[in-house]
mmCIF file of C-alpha atoms in Angstrom:
data_model
loop_
_atom_site.group_PDB
_atom_site.id
_atom_site.type_symbol
_atom_site.label_atom_id
_atom_site.label_comp_id
_atom_site.label_asym_id
_atom_site.label_seq_id
_atom_site.Cartn_x
_atom_site.Cartn_y
_atom_site.Cartn_z
ATOM 1 C CA MET A 469 -11.123 -10.691 -27.673
ATOM 2 C CA LEU A 470 -10.583 -6.854 -27.269
ATOM 3 C CA ASN A 471 -7.746 -5.481 -25.497
ATOM 4 C CA GLN A 472 -7.785 -3.067 -22.418
ATOM 5 C CA SER A 473 -7.242 0.148 -24.350
ATOM 6 C CA ALA A 474 -9.997 -0.921 -27.104
ATOM 7 C CA LEU A 475 -12.293 -1.598 -24.541
ATOM 8 C CA ALA A 476 -11.744 1.632 -22.752
ATOM 9 C CA GLU A 477 -12.313 3.340 -26.142
ATOM 10 C CA ILE A 478 -15.432 1.792 -26.880
ATOM 11 C CA CYS A 479 -16.717 2.232 -23.216
ATOM 12 C CA CYS A 480 -15.871 6.024 -23.583
ATOM 13 C CA THR A 481 -17.699 6.327 -26.987
ATOM 14 C CA HIS A 482 -20.727 4.705 -26.025
ATOM 15 C CA VAL A 483 -21.100 6.409 -22.611
ATOM 16 C CA THR A 484 -20.111 10.039 -23.748
ATOM 17 C CA ASN A 485 -21.777 10.176 -27.103
ATOM 18 C CA ARG A 486 -24.793 7.725 -26.969
ATOM 19 C CA TYR A 487 -25.737 7.708 -23.282
ATOM 20 C CA SER A 488 -25.116 11.109 -21.965
ATOM 21 C CA GLU A 489 -29.028 11.522 -21.399
ATOM 22 C CA GLY A 490 -28.569 8.426 -19.243
ATOM 23 C CA SER A 491 -30.426 6.065 -21.285
ATOM 24 C CA MET A 492 -30.433 2.631 -19.139
ATOM 25 C CA LYS A 493 -32.086 0.687 -21.672
ATOM 26 C CA GLU A 494 -29.497 1.577 -24.399
ATOM 27 C CA ALA A 495 -27.016 0.760 -21.825
ATOM 28 C CA ARG A 496 -28.254 -2.540 -21.429
ATOM 29 C CA GLU A 497 -28.729 -3.251 -25.175
ATOM 30 C CA TYR A 498 -24.925 -2.089 -25.486
ATOM 31 C CA GLN A 499 -23.943 -4.934 -22.788
ATOM 32 C CA LYS A 500 -25.797 -7.400 -25.122
ATOM 33 C CA SER A 501 -23.766 -6.319 -28.282
ATOM 34 C CA PRO A 502 -20.677 -7.918 -29.806
ATOM 35 C CA HIS A 503 -18.571 -5.128 -28.619
ATOM 36 C CA TYR A 504 -19.290 -6.042 -24.771
ATOM 37 C CA GLU A 505 -16.880 -8.582 -23.869
ATOM 38 C CA VAL A 506 -15.862 -9.708 -20.379
ATOM 39 C CA SER A 507 -12.299 -11.121 -20.536
ATOM 40 C CA ASP A 508 -10.370 -13.235 -17.960
ATOM 41 C CA ARG A 509 -8.646 -10.192 -16.658
ATOM 42 C CA CYS A 510 -11.519 -8.106 -15.554
ATOM 43 C CA VAL A 511 -15.004 -8.178 -14.112
ATOM 44 C CA TRP A 512 -17.432 -5.291 -15.562
ATOM 45 C CA ALA A 513 -19.628 -3.585 -13.329
ATOM 46 C CA ASP A 514 -23.237 -3.134 -15.138
ATOM 47 C CA LEU A 515 -22.565 -0.140 -17.527
ATOM 48 C CA SER A 516 -25.747 1.374 -15.893
ATOM 49 C CA LEU A 517 -24.197 2.002 -12.551
ATOM 50 C CA PHE A 518 -22.074 4.579 -13.948
ATOM 51 C CA CYS A 519 -23.302 6.054 -17.134
ATOM 52 C CA SER A 520 -25.253 8.552 -16.276
ATOM 53 C CA GLU A 521 -22.708 10.275 -13.814
ATOM 54 C CA LEU A 522 -19.913 10.342 -16.447
ATOM 55 C CA LYS A 523 -19.549 13.870 -17.952
ATOM 56 C CA ASN A 524 -16.273 13.543 -19.940
ATOM 57 C CA LYS A 525 -13.906 11.130 -21.505
ATOM 58 C CA ALA A 526 -11.450 11.509 -18.609
ATOM 59 C CA LYS A 527 -14.323 10.477 -16.113
ATOM 60 C CA CYS A 528 -15.306 7.872 -18.143
ATOM 61 C CA LEU A 529 -11.749 6.214 -18.500
ATOM 62 C CA ASP A 530 -11.530 6.802 -14.485
ATOM 63 C CA ALA A 531 -14.774 4.898 -13.935
ATOM 64 C CA PHE A 532 -14.107 2.033 -16.746
ATOM 65 C CA TYR A 533 -10.497 1.292 -14.993
ATOM 66 C CA LYS A 534 -11.877 1.527 -11.208
ATOM 67 C CA TYR A 535 -14.908 -0.958 -12.377
ATOM 68 C CA GLN A 536 -12.724 -3.467 -14.272
ATOM 69 C CA ILE A 537 -9.926 -3.843 -11.748
ATOM 70 C CA VAL A 538 -9.923 -7.230 -9.923
ATOM 71 C CA THR A 539 -7.569 -7.207 -7.091
ATOM 72 C CA PRO A 540 -6.743 -10.375 -5.170
ATOM 73 C CA ILE A 541 -4.489 -9.786 -2.070
ATOM 74 C CA LEU A 542 -2.453 -12.982 -1.707
ATOM 75 C CA GLY A 543 -1.440 -13.872 1.978
ATOM 76 C CA CYS A 544 -3.909 -11.490 3.648
ATOM 77 C CA GLY A 545 -2.232 -10.802 7.287
ATOM 78 C CA ASN A 546 -2.360 -7.555 9.076
ATOM 79 C CA ILE A 547 -0.845 -5.678 6.168
ATOM 80 C CA GLY A 548 -2.965 -7.353 3.698
ATOM 81 C CA MET A 549 -6.025 -6.567 5.205
ATOM 82 C CA ALA A 550 -5.367 -2.975 5.951
ATOM 83 C CA ILE A 551 -4.673 -2.576 2.005
ATOM 84 C CA ALA A 552 -7.771 -4.497 1.337
ATOM 85 C CA LYS A 553 -9.930 -2.247 3.745
ATOM 86 C CA GLY A 554 -7.923 0.925 2.669
ATOM 87 C CA ILE A 555 -8.355 0.873 -1.172
ATOM 88 C CA VAL A 556 -12.246 0.166 -0.704
ATOM 89 C CA PHE A 557 -12.607 3.037 1.953
ATOM 90 C CA ALA A 558 -11.118 5.178 -0.801
ATOM 91 C CA LYS A 559 -13.204 3.521 -3.384
ATOM 92 C CA LEU A 560 -10.329 2.837 -5.726
ATOM 93 C CA VAL A 561 -11.713 -0.769 -6.420
ATOM 94 C CA PRO A 562 -15.386 -2.001 -5.298
ATOM 95 C CA ALA A 563 -15.123 -4.249 -2.343
ATOM 96 C CA GLN A 564 -16.845 -7.113 -4.523
ATOM 97 C CA ASN A 565 -13.956 -6.809 -7.017
ATOM 98 C CA VAL A 566 -11.109 -7.457 -3.931
ATOM 99 C CA THR A 567 -10.405 -11.047 -3.129
ATOM 100 C CA ILE A 568 -8.241 -12.053 -0.058
ATOM 101 C CA THR A 569 -6.599 -15.504 0.240
ATOM 102 C CA ARG A 570 -5.847 -17.337 3.360
ATOM 103 C CA ARG A 571 -4.223 -20.765 4.039
ATOM 104 C CA SER A 572 -6.567 -22.221 6.452
ATOM 105 C CA ASN A 573 -10.520 -22.651 6.717
ATOM 106 C CA GLU A 574 -10.188 -21.465 10.319
ATOM 107 C CA SER A 575 -8.612 -17.847 9.247
ATOM 108 C CA LEU A 576 -11.293 -17.648 6.441
ATOM 109 C CA GLU A 577 -14.222 -18.458 9.014
ATOM 110 C CA ARG A 578 -12.796 -15.729 11.302
ATOM 111 C CA PHE A 579 -12.536 -13.348 8.164
ATOM 112 C CA GLU A 580 -16.362 -14.145 7.415
ATOM 113 C CA LYS A 581 -17.541 -13.043 10.967
ATOM 114 C CA GLU A 582 -15.370 -9.888 10.772
ATOM 115 C CA ASN A 583 -16.216 -9.151 7.196
ATOM 116 C CA LYS A 584 -18.073 -5.734 7.007
ATOM 117 C CA GLU A 585 -16.891 -4.589 3.780
ATOM 118 C CA GLY A 586 -18.165 -7.117 1.572
ATOM 119 C CA LEU A 587 -14.688 -8.530 0.455
ATOM 120 C CA LYS A 588 -14.377 -11.949 -1.017
ATOM 121 C CA ALA A 589 -12.034 -14.745 0.437
ATOM 122 C CA THR A 590 -10.601 -17.978 -0.662
ATOM 123 C CA ARG A 591 -7.963 -20.410 -0.431
ATOM 124 C CA ASP A 592 -7.584 -20.945 -3.816
ATOM 125 C CA ASN A 593 -4.641 -18.491 -5.298
ATOM 126 C CA VAL A 594 -4.773 -20.008 -8.656
ATOM 127 C CA ALA A 595 -8.552 -18.886 -9.011
ATOM 128 C CA ALA A 596 -7.958 -15.642 -7.508
ATOM 129 C CA VAL A 597 -5.079 -15.061 -9.874
ATOM 130 C CA LYS A 598 -6.827 -16.073 -12.819
ATOM 131 C CA ALA A 599 -9.489 -13.177 -12.617
ATOM 132 C CA ALA A 600 -7.293 -10.512 -11.674
ATOM 133 C CA SER A 601 -5.769 -7.394 -13.058
ATOM 134 C CA ILE A 602 -3.616 -6.339 -10.181
ATOM 135 C CA LEU A 603 -1.910 -8.882 -7.793
ATOM 136 C CA ILE A 604 -0.842 -7.905 -4.256
ATOM 137 C CA LEU A 605 1.582 -10.102 -2.715
ATOM 138 C CA ALA A 606 1.583 -10.166 1.157
ATOM 139 C CA VAL A 607 2.491 -13.517 2.157
ATOM 140 C CA THR A 608 5.525 -14.127 4.605
ATOM 141 C CA PRO A 609 9.120 -14.074 3.078
ATOM 142 C CA GLN A 610 9.272 -17.714 3.965
ATOM 143 C CA THR A 611 6.315 -18.760 1.974
ATOM 144 C CA LEU A 612 6.723 -16.492 -1.001
ATOM 145 C CA ASN A 613 8.647 -19.120 -3.165
ATOM 146 C CA ASP A 614 5.916 -21.705 -2.782
ATOM 147 C CA LEU A 615 2.977 -19.160 -3.568
ATOM 148 C CA LEU A 616 4.922 -17.870 -6.885
ATOM 149 C CA GLU A 617 5.623 -21.569 -7.703
ATOM 150 C CA SER A 618 1.911 -22.515 -7.374
ATOM 151 C CA ILE A 619 0.576 -19.447 -9.371
ATOM 152 C CA LYS A 620 3.248 -18.687 -11.966
ATOM 153 C CA SER A 621 1.377 -20.493 -14.822
ATOM 154 C CA GLU A 622 -1.453 -17.959 -14.495
ATOM 155 C CA ILE A 623 0.993 -14.967 -14.390
ATOM 156 C CA ARG A 624 0.125 -13.068 -17.814
ATOM 157 C CA ASP A 625 2.103 -10.172 -19.443
ATOM 158 C CA ASP A 626 -0.559 -7.565 -18.462
ATOM 159 C CA HIS A 627 -0.675 -8.096 -14.961
ATOM 160 C CA LEU A 628 0.682 -5.496 -12.368
ATOM 161 C CA ILE A 629 2.255 -7.345 -9.411
ATOM 162 C CA ILE A 630 2.541 -5.478 -6.295
ATOM 163 C CA SER A 631 4.812 -7.164 -3.326
ATOM 164 C CA VAL A 632 4.654 -5.996 0.117
ATOM 165 C CA ILE A 633 7.133 -8.653 1.218
ATOM 166 C CA SER A 634 10.319 -7.676 2.815
ATOM 167 C CA GLY A 635 13.513 -8.546 1.124
ATOM 168 C CA ALA A 636 11.926 -9.586 -2.214
ATOM 169 C CA GLU A 637 13.672 -8.307 -4.998
ATOM 170 C CA ILE A 638 12.003 -7.598 -8.262
ATOM 171 C CA SER A 639 14.450 -9.618 -10.227
ATOM 172 C CA ASP A 640 13.688 -12.781 -8.052
ATOM 173 C CA ILE A 641 10.052 -12.528 -8.430
ATOM 174 C CA ARG A 642 10.547 -12.220 -12.242
ATOM 175 C CA LYS A 643 12.892 -15.216 -12.081
ATOM 176 C CA ARG A 644 10.317 -17.313 -10.049
ATOM 177 C CA ILE A 645 7.469 -16.665 -12.016
ATOM 178 C CA GLY A 646 9.331 -16.822 -15.318
ATOM 179 C CA ASN A 647 7.899 -13.805 -16.778
ATOM 180 C CA ASP A 648 10.060 -10.496 -17.412
ATOM 181 C CA LYS A 649 7.254 -8.692 -19.116
ATOM 182 C CA ALA A 650 4.676 -8.403 -16.111
ATOM 183 C CA GLU A 651 5.439 -5.486 -14.480
ATOM 184 C CA VAL A 652 6.423 -5.899 -10.745
ATOM 185 C CA ILE A 653 6.519 -3.284 -7.985
ATOM 186 C CA ARG A 654 8.005 -3.316 -4.523
ATOM 187 C CA ALA A 655 6.107 -1.502 -1.719
ATOM 188 C CA MET A 656 7.303 -1.018 1.820
ATOM 189 C CA PRO A 657 4.334 0.062 3.887
ATOM 190 C CA ASN A 658 4.434 0.279 7.672
ATOM 191 C CA THR A 659 2.028 -0.965 10.571
ATOM 192 C CA ALA A 660 0.369 2.434 10.478
ATOM 193 C CA ILE A 661 -1.025 1.461 7.324
ATOM 194 C CA ALA A 662 -3.792 -0.171 9.649
ATOM 195 C CA PHE A 663 -5.032 3.605 9.924
ATOM 196 C CA ARG A 664 -4.194 4.812 6.574
ATOM 197 C CA GLU A 665 -1.223 6.743 7.663
ATOM 198 C CA SER A 666 1.519 4.473 6.426
ATOM 199 C CA MET A 667 5.078 5.908 4.887
ATOM 200 C CA THR A 668 5.053 3.745 1.962
ATOM 201 C CA CYS A 669 8.203 3.485 -0.217
ATOM 202 C CA LEU A 670 7.717 2.160 -3.888
ATOM 203 C CA ALA A 671 10.333 1.002 -6.282
ATOM 204 C CA ALA A 672 10.267 -0.476 -9.712
ATOM 205 C CA ALA A 673 13.041 -1.973 -12.039
ATOM 206 C CA ASP A 674 12.431 1.087 -14.080
ATOM 207 C CA GLY A 675 11.650 4.186 -12.759
ATOM 208 C CA LYS A 676 9.205 5.139 -15.470
ATOM 209 C CA SER A 677 7.284 2.020 -15.005
ATOM 210 C CA PRO A 678 3.718 2.931 -15.803
ATOM 211 C CA GLY A 679 2.621 0.542 -12.576
ATOM 212 C CA LEU A 680 4.319 2.902 -10.228
ATOM 213 C CA GLN A 681 1.454 5.213 -10.782
ATOM 214 C CA THR A 682 -1.459 2.750 -9.979
ATOM 215 C CA SER A 683 0.930 1.637 -7.056
ATOM 216 C CA LYS A 684 0.998 5.470 -5.909
ATOM 217 C CA GLN A 685 -2.551 5.668 -5.921
ATOM 218 C CA ILE A 686 -3.217 2.591 -4.050
ATOM 219 C CA PHE A 687 -0.736 3.504 -1.247
ATOM 220 C CA ASP A 688 -1.449 7.366 -1.334
ATOM 221 C CA SER A 689 -5.027 6.251 -0.107
ATOM 222 C CA LEU A 690 -3.256 4.563 2.977
ATOM 223 C CA GLY A 691 -0.995 7.314 3.884
ATOM 224 C CA SER A 692 1.821 8.782 1.904
ATOM 225 C CA THR A 693 4.300 7.332 -0.691
ATOM 226 C CA LEU A 694 7.803 8.165 -2.090
ATOM 227 C CA VAL A 695 9.327 6.453 -5.083
ATOM 228 C CA VAL A 696 13.020 5.378 -4.539
ATOM 229 C CA SER A 697 15.304 3.221 -6.213
ATOM 230 C CA GLU A 698 15.201 -0.521 -5.295
ATOM 231 C CA ASP A 699 18.821 -0.316 -3.658
ATOM 232 C CA GLN A 700 17.123 2.352 -1.128
ATOM 233 C CA MET A 701 14.417 -0.003 0.153
ATOM 234 C CA VAL A 702 16.675 -1.665 2.673
ATOM 235 C CA PRO A 703 17.652 1.576 4.373
ATOM 236 C CA ALA A 704 14.193 2.916 3.756
ATOM 237 C CA THR A 705 13.252 0.023 5.904
ATOM 238 C CA ALA A 706 15.082 1.493 9.021
ATOM 239 C CA LEU A 707 13.735 5.032 8.585
ATOM 240 C CA CYS A 708 10.074 3.979 8.109
ATOM 241 C CA ALA A 709 9.112 0.413 8.858
ATOM 242 C CA CYS A 710 11.704 0.366 12.202
ATOM 243 C CA GLY A 711 10.876 4.052 12.520
ATOM 244 C CA ILE A 712 7.516 3.421 13.827
ATOM 245 C CA ALA A 713 8.963 1.719 16.814
ATOM 246 C CA PHE A 714 11.508 4.543 17.267
ATOM 247 C CA PHE A 715 8.837 7.172 17.518
ATOM 248 C CA LEU A 716 6.648 4.924 19.619
ATOM 249 C CA ARG A 717 9.654 4.752 22.025
ATOM 250 C CA ALA A 718 10.085 8.619 22.105
ATOM 251 C CA ILE A 719 6.440 8.894 22.782
ATOM 252 C CA ARG A 720 6.444 6.631 25.799
ATOM 253 C CA ALA A 721 9.495 8.343 27.174
ATOM 254 C CA ALA A 722 7.493 11.691 26.902
ATOM 255 C CA ALA A 723 4.746 10.072 28.726
ATOM 256 C CA GLN A 724 7.031 8.622 31.285
ATOM 257 C CA GLY A 725 8.324 12.196 31.802
ATOM 258 C CA GLY A 726 4.706 13.216 32.009
ATOM 259 C CA ILE A 727 3.707 10.675 34.552
ATOM 260 C CA GLU A 728 6.746 12.097 36.664
ATOM 261 C CA ILE A 729 5.548 15.730 36.665
ATOM 262 C CA GLY A 730 1.938 14.789 37.704
ATOM 263 C CA PHE A 731 -0.209 13.147 34.963
ATOM 264 C CA HIS A 732 -1.777 9.620 35.045
ATOM 265 C CA SER A 733 -0.341 7.242 32.665
ATOM 266 C CA GLU A 734 -3.413 7.305 30.310
ATOM 267 C CA GLU A 735 -3.432 11.168 30.291
ATOM 268 C CA ALA A 736 0.404 11.281 29.569
ATOM 269 C CA ILE A 737 0.242 8.890 26.751
ATOM 270 C CA LYS A 738 -2.738 10.758 25.015
ATOM 271 C CA LEU A 739 -1.066 14.280 25.568
ATOM 272 C CA ALA A 740 2.511 12.961 23.928
ATOM 273 C CA ALA A 741 1.119 11.078 21.200
ATOM 274 C CA GLN A 742 -1.082 13.941 20.173
ATOM 275 C CA THR A 743 1.830 16.439 20.473
ATOM 276 C CA ALA A 744 3.893 14.258 18.355
ATOM 277 C CA LYS A 745 1.101 14.159 15.672
ATOM 278 C CA GLY A 746 0.774 17.885 15.897
ATOM 279 C CA ALA A 747 4.454 18.434 15.433
ATOM 280 C CA ALA A 748 4.597 16.114 12.633
ATOM 281 C CA GLU A 749 1.614 18.172 10.567
ATOM 282 C CA LEU A 750 3.503 21.320 11.396
ATOM 283 C CA LEU A 751 6.206 19.706 8.603
ATOM 284 C CA LEU A 752 3.809 17.762 6.478
ATOM 285 C CA SER A 753 1.381 20.427 6.162
ATOM 286 C CA GLY A 754 3.734 23.227 5.299
ATOM 287 C CA ASP A 755 7.327 23.612 3.614
ATOM 288 C CA SER A 756 8.960 23.978 6.943
ATOM 289 C CA HIS A 757 12.002 22.628 8.624
ATOM 290 C CA PRO A 758 12.024 21.094 12.141
ATOM 291 C CA GLU A 759 14.637 23.805 13.533
ATOM 292 C CA ARG A 760 12.386 26.593 12.181
ATOM 293 C CA GLU A 761 9.424 25.194 14.087
ATOM 294 C CA VAL A 762 11.481 24.490 17.114
ATOM 295 C CA ASP A 763 12.826 28.206 17.072
ATOM 296 C CA ARG A 764 9.144 29.325 17.168
ATOM 297 C CA VAL A 765 8.475 27.790 20.405
ATOM 298 C CA THR A 766 11.705 28.737 22.192
ATOM 299 C CA THR A 767 12.772 31.861 24.065
ATOM 300 C CA PRO A 768 15.791 32.944 25.592
ATOM 301 C CA GLN A 769 16.141 31.422 29.144
ATOM 302 C CA GLY A 770 12.783 29.639 28.501
ATOM 303 C CA CYS A 771 11.415 26.182 29.642
ATOM 304 C CA THR A 772 11.778 24.744 26.152
ATOM 305 C CA ILE A 773 15.628 25.691 25.373
ATOM 306 C CA THR A 774 16.206 24.210 28.849
ATOM 307 C CA GLY A 775 14.487 21.101 28.146
ATOM 308 C CA LEU A 776 16.098 20.832 24.527
ATOM 309 C CA ASN A 777 19.554 21.364 25.909
ATOM 310 C CA THR A 778 19.151 19.091 28.440
ATOM 311 C CA MET A 779 18.058 16.172 26.225
ATOM 312 C CA GLU A 780 21.040 17.214 23.737
ATOM 313 C CA HIS A 781 23.539 16.945 26.476
ATOM 314 C CA ASN A 782 22.361 13.498 27.416
ATOM 315 C CA GLY A 783 22.886 12.481 23.613
ATOM 316 C CA PHE A 784 19.270 12.558 22.324
ATOM 317 C CA SER A 785 19.872 13.307 18.841
ATOM 318 C CA SER A 786 22.973 11.147 18.470
ATOM 319 C CA ALA A 787 21.396 8.291 20.008
ATOM 320 C CA PHE A 788 18.405 8.666 17.608
ATOM 321 C CA ILE A 789 20.658 9.024 14.579
ATOM 322 C CA LYS A 790 22.682 5.920 15.616
ATOM 323 C CA GLY A 791 19.921 3.982 16.284
ATOM 324 C CA ILE A 792 18.628 4.303 12.759
ATOM 325 C CA VAL A 793 22.207 3.826 11.000
ATOM 326 C CA THR A 794 22.693 0.514 12.896
ATOM 327 C CA SER A 795 19.214 -0.547 12.115
ATOM 328 C CA ALA A 796 19.726 0.029 8.497
ATOM 329 C CA GLU A 797 23.182 -1.606 8.927
ATOM 330 C CA LYS A 798 21.561 -4.641 10.564
ATOM 331 C CA ALA A 799 18.871 -4.963 7.830
ATOM 332 C CA ALA A 800 21.418 -4.857 5.214
ATOM 333 C CA VAL A 801 23.145 -8.023 7.191
ATOM 334 C CA LEU A 802 19.941 -9.845 7.391
ATOM 335 C CA TYR A 803 19.017 -9.291 3.566
ATOM 336 C CA LYS A 804 22.504 -10.652 2.462
ATOM 337 C CA ALA A 805 22.203 -13.710 4.838
ATOM 338 C CA LYS A 806 18.848 -14.464 3.224
ATOM 339 C CA LYS A 807 20.229 -14.027 -0.270
ATOM 340 C CA ALA A 808 23.253 -16.098 0.476
ATOM 341 C CA LYS A 809 20.599 -18.851 2.060
ATOM 342 C CA GLU A 810 18.371 -18.906 -0.864
ATOM 343 C CA ASN A 811 21.248 -19.138 -3.618
ATOM 344 C CA ALA A 812 22.812 -22.134 -1.463
ATOM 345 C CA GLN A 813 19.233 -23.774 -1.701
ATOM 346 C CA GLU A 814 19.084 -23.560 -5.618
#
């Protein structure tokens, strides 16, 4: 059985050198040759699907990896489903290569009715893992250990495991599966992932882990990413995950002010939300600082500076800062309590 690199080189050589003119007949003959092997870890798309569009080796490699990636999302709730739809929408992985797993027949039936993307679905985590190259763990923290126990015999050294489970350390996952060679990446998206606007923090045991690049590619298609050290994942929870609620509350407060000055509720929320989105874009689309942008809309004795100073006199910035700090402190306490409980059960 050829390994991934050898398969890629064969694919590159045959497609770029022999099929540059788009010979479908030769492509299909190649599929029947001894060089064309289908391993447990991947499902090849028909070579003829992409041989005519590849112009060079780099594109060939990119297409090869895209079509051979099989990605099950184990425990596909809201976050898992958003990831599945996002990677298909971004054309990182074909829909037929994405499998979601759910525990009950009811949830599977509900999924089948809503499945417009052509994703696969199953209750069998073990079967999904056998065919996989990338595993995305998206179960609840309470069911993680049971899941890992059920699939650990199928974990291979060449698997890339991406966990979006809050509080699950890389070392704990490796210990549960009994494998310290498989790459494990932690990812912490937020609920805006449903609209491909998540701020996702990524961490690996080794900052140079090759799996980080693949993980970035996945989550960059669902918003933005930042690679952090694993010990920063807890404070990142407060700023990015809990932060969604903080900014929503700020938008709600702005909308309440809008109602008081004469707008209907729906109008005020739309005005406040779009204004917040625009303010964020001023920073994300350029190399600017919040105060620089504030200075651009304030004038001496103007209405903007009057409003800002009133907010500051009433503790706006200090309350926001304190909220994030105490949220991070609480997250750390909850995490330590969870670890202590797990250690007591072992």
